[in-house]
């Protein structure tokens, strides 16, 4: 079951890159991955669920450890976000879901779920600090990094991550 | 000439919303706007130039005034960004350009030009303060707001803008 799942996700990433979000239908995916549509629906009852997995289940990029220093955890988190989005397939998945979310409720729902998942995961890492962050605070942390990647189309270097974290930690206090 | 330009941009926004970035070709646009392709090339020698104008020339939304308080200028700037992106056509243009910029050099170039234009315009407003901001600093300011709109798909309320500006101004010092 896990092998089928991984295989289908890999094929879905290819399809997304080639045909865009509109081309990623269950019919096209089933044909290309050589599985039945029933199998697809068993794994992903909705297209939103499939899109969430496409964005969140990228390659392993060194997931951060929990820690007792907010700044260190935040820096490692942003470094891991950068590593995940260094993969063209991961960037394509984010852009595909984002670009159609105005008109596609599945994609809009996927984005909201992805955000909630990421915030929960980050707060999990912050447990030892005794501090938890709000959705607003989380967006102030990750927003500059995603904007640099997708809107500026410029490199997220270590200096930029340091500057974002320093400003963000100062703002929490 | 100005009237033709405005008319073509309005038609281009419709076409972009209906057919996506791939559907926004000079042929399709010329046919729909009832102008010649030659006219289009005269106004926009490259598709990048057209995409830049589609994103930047939104409806008039109350452009901020220059001021001598960095925080006040930054708050008015973000408020104006929010107002501009409250228009579905403006969001569609940003998403269209962003989503294809991995594979379309015109769009990638348009994004870089848009960023440079926005930074220059913001620094122009900051002239009376004697402070100018760097590209990194500018991304730290606008990044959370664009991420809230496009990735969180949540409302940019006044409280969020205040929090972003307060953190950003503290980080400058």
Short mmCIF file of C-alpha atoms in Angstrom, two decimals, chain A residues 17-132:
data_model
loop_
_atom_site.label_atom_id
_atom_site.label_comp_id
_atom_site.label_asym_id
_atom_site.label_seq_id
_atom_site.Cartn_x
_atom_site.Cartn_y
_atom_site.Cartn_z
CA UNK A 17 4.75 19.60 -13.87
CA UNK A 18 3.77 18.72 -17.44
CA UNK A 19 0.08 19.44 -17.57
CA UNK A 20 -0.53 21.91 -14.75
CA UNK A 21 -3.22 21.64 -12.10
CA UNK A 22 -6.04 21.34 -14.63
CA UNK A 23 -4.33 18.33 -16.17
CA UNK A 24 -4.03 16.51 -12.86
CA UNK A 25 -7.32 14.63 -13.03
CA UNK A 26 -8.02 11.27 -11.40
CA UNK A 27 -8.57 9.74 -14.85
CA UNK A 28 -5.25 10.95 -16.23
CA UNK A 29 -3.44 9.99 -13.05
CA UNK A 30 -4.96 6.51 -12.92
CA UNK A 31 -4.03 5.83 -16.54
CA UNK A 32 -0.48 7.04 -16.17
CA UNK A 33 0.20 5.37 -12.82
CA UNK A 34 -1.49 2.14 -14.04
CA UNK A 35 -3.84 1.93 -11.09
CA UNK A 36 -7.62 2.10 -10.98
CA UNK A 37 -9.47 5.26 -10.12
CA UNK A 38 -10.91 3.29 -7.21
CA UNK A 39 -7.39 2.89 -5.82
CA UNK A 40 -6.85 6.64 -6.09
CA UNK A 41 -10.08 7.40 -4.25
CA UNK A 42 -9.15 4.91 -1.53
CA UNK A 43 -5.92 6.81 -0.83
CA UNK A 44 -7.26 10.32 -1.48
CA UNK A 45 -11.02 10.66 -1.08
CA UNK A 46 -10.78 14.22 -2.42
CA UNK A 47 -8.50 16.03 -4.81
CA UNK A 48 -7.73 18.42 -1.94
CA UNK A 49 -6.25 15.53 0.01
CA UNK A 50 -4.08 14.57 -2.95
CA UNK A 51 -2.87 18.15 -3.40
CA UNK A 52 -2.04 18.43 0.31
CA UNK A 53 0.12 15.31 0.07
CA UNK A 54 1.81 16.53 -3.08
CA UNK A 55 2.89 19.71 -1.33
CA UNK A 56 3.73 18.29 2.08
CA UNK A 57 5.35 14.99 1.18
CA UNK A 58 8.40 16.19 -0.60
CA UNK A 59 11.77 14.52 -0.43
CA UNK A 60 13.32 14.12 3.00
CA UNK A 61 15.26 17.30 3.62
CA UNK A 62 16.41 17.03 7.23
CA UNK A 63 13.46 17.73 9.42
CA UNK A 64 14.37 20.03 12.35
CA UNK A 65 14.62 18.77 15.92
CA UNK A 66 12.63 20.28 18.78
CA UNK A 67 14.67 22.72 20.84
CA UNK A 68 14.51 25.09 23.77
CA UNK A 69 15.67 28.21 21.91
CA UNK A 70 12.96 29.85 19.80
CA UNK A 71 15.46 31.52 17.48
CA UNK A 72 17.36 28.30 16.81
CA UNK A 73 14.17 26.34 16.11
CA UNK A 74 12.91 29.13 13.82
CA UNK A 75 16.19 29.23 11.91
CA UNK A 76 16.25 25.47 11.42
CA UNK A 77 12.61 25.54 10.37
CA UNK A 78 13.23 28.15 7.66
CA UNK A 79 16.34 26.28 6.52
CA UNK A 80 14.23 23.16 6.13
CA UNK A 81 11.52 25.08 4.24
CA UNK A 82 14.21 26.37 1.90
CA UNK A 83 15.61 22.85 1.36
CA UNK A 84 12.15 21.45 0.62
CA UNK A 85 11.42 24.17 -1.90
CA UNK A 86 14.82 23.77 -3.57
CA UNK A 87 13.19 20.81 -5.38
CA UNK A 88 11.48 21.95 -8.59
CA UNK A 89 8.69 19.40 -8.05
CA UNK A 90 7.90 20.88 -4.64
CA UNK A 91 7.83 24.42 -6.01
CA UNK A 92 5.62 23.28 -8.87
CA UNK A 93 3.18 21.67 -6.44
CA UNK A 94 2.93 24.82 -4.32
CA UNK A 95 2.46 27.04 -7.37
CA UNK A 96 -0.08 24.70 -8.93
CA UNK A 97 -2.23 24.60 -5.82
CA UNK A 98 -1.86 28.33 -5.15
CA UNK A 99 -2.57 29.47 -8.69
CA UNK A 100 -5.89 27.67 -9.04
CA UNK A 101 -7.11 28.19 -5.50
CA UNK A 102 -9.14 31.26 -6.50
CA UNK A 103 -11.38 29.08 -8.64
CA UNK A 104 -10.84 25.57 -7.28
CA UNK A 105 -12.29 24.93 -3.80
CA UNK A 106 -10.21 21.73 -3.45
CA UNK A 107 -7.04 23.70 -3.85
CA UNK A 108 -8.19 26.47 -1.52
CA UNK A 109 -8.99 23.84 1.11
CA UNK A 110 -5.63 22.17 0.51
CA UNK A 111 -3.82 25.46 1.18
CA UNK A 112 -5.68 26.04 4.43
CA UNK A 113 -4.93 22.48 5.56
CA UNK A 114 -1.28 22.79 4.61
CA UNK A 115 -1.00 26.01 6.62
CA UNK A 116 -2.63 24.44 9.67
CA UNK A 117 -0.40 21.38 9.36
CA UNK A 118 2.76 23.48 9.12
CA UNK A 119 1.81 25.66 12.08
CA UNK A 120 1.06 22.59 14.22
CA UNK A 121 4.35 20.97 13.20
CA UNK A 122 6.29 24.14 14.04
CA UNK A 123 4.59 24.49 17.41
CA UNK A 124 5.43 20.86 18.13
CA UNK A 125 9.11 21.68 17.67
CA UNK A 126 8.72 24.67 19.98
CA UNK A 127 7.23 22.61 22.83
CA UNK A 128 10.48 22.59 24.87
CA UNK A 129 10.55 26.40 24.79
CA UNK A 130 7.16 26.70 26.47
CA UNK A 131 6.19 29.20 23.72
CA UNK A 132 3.59 28.55 21.03
#
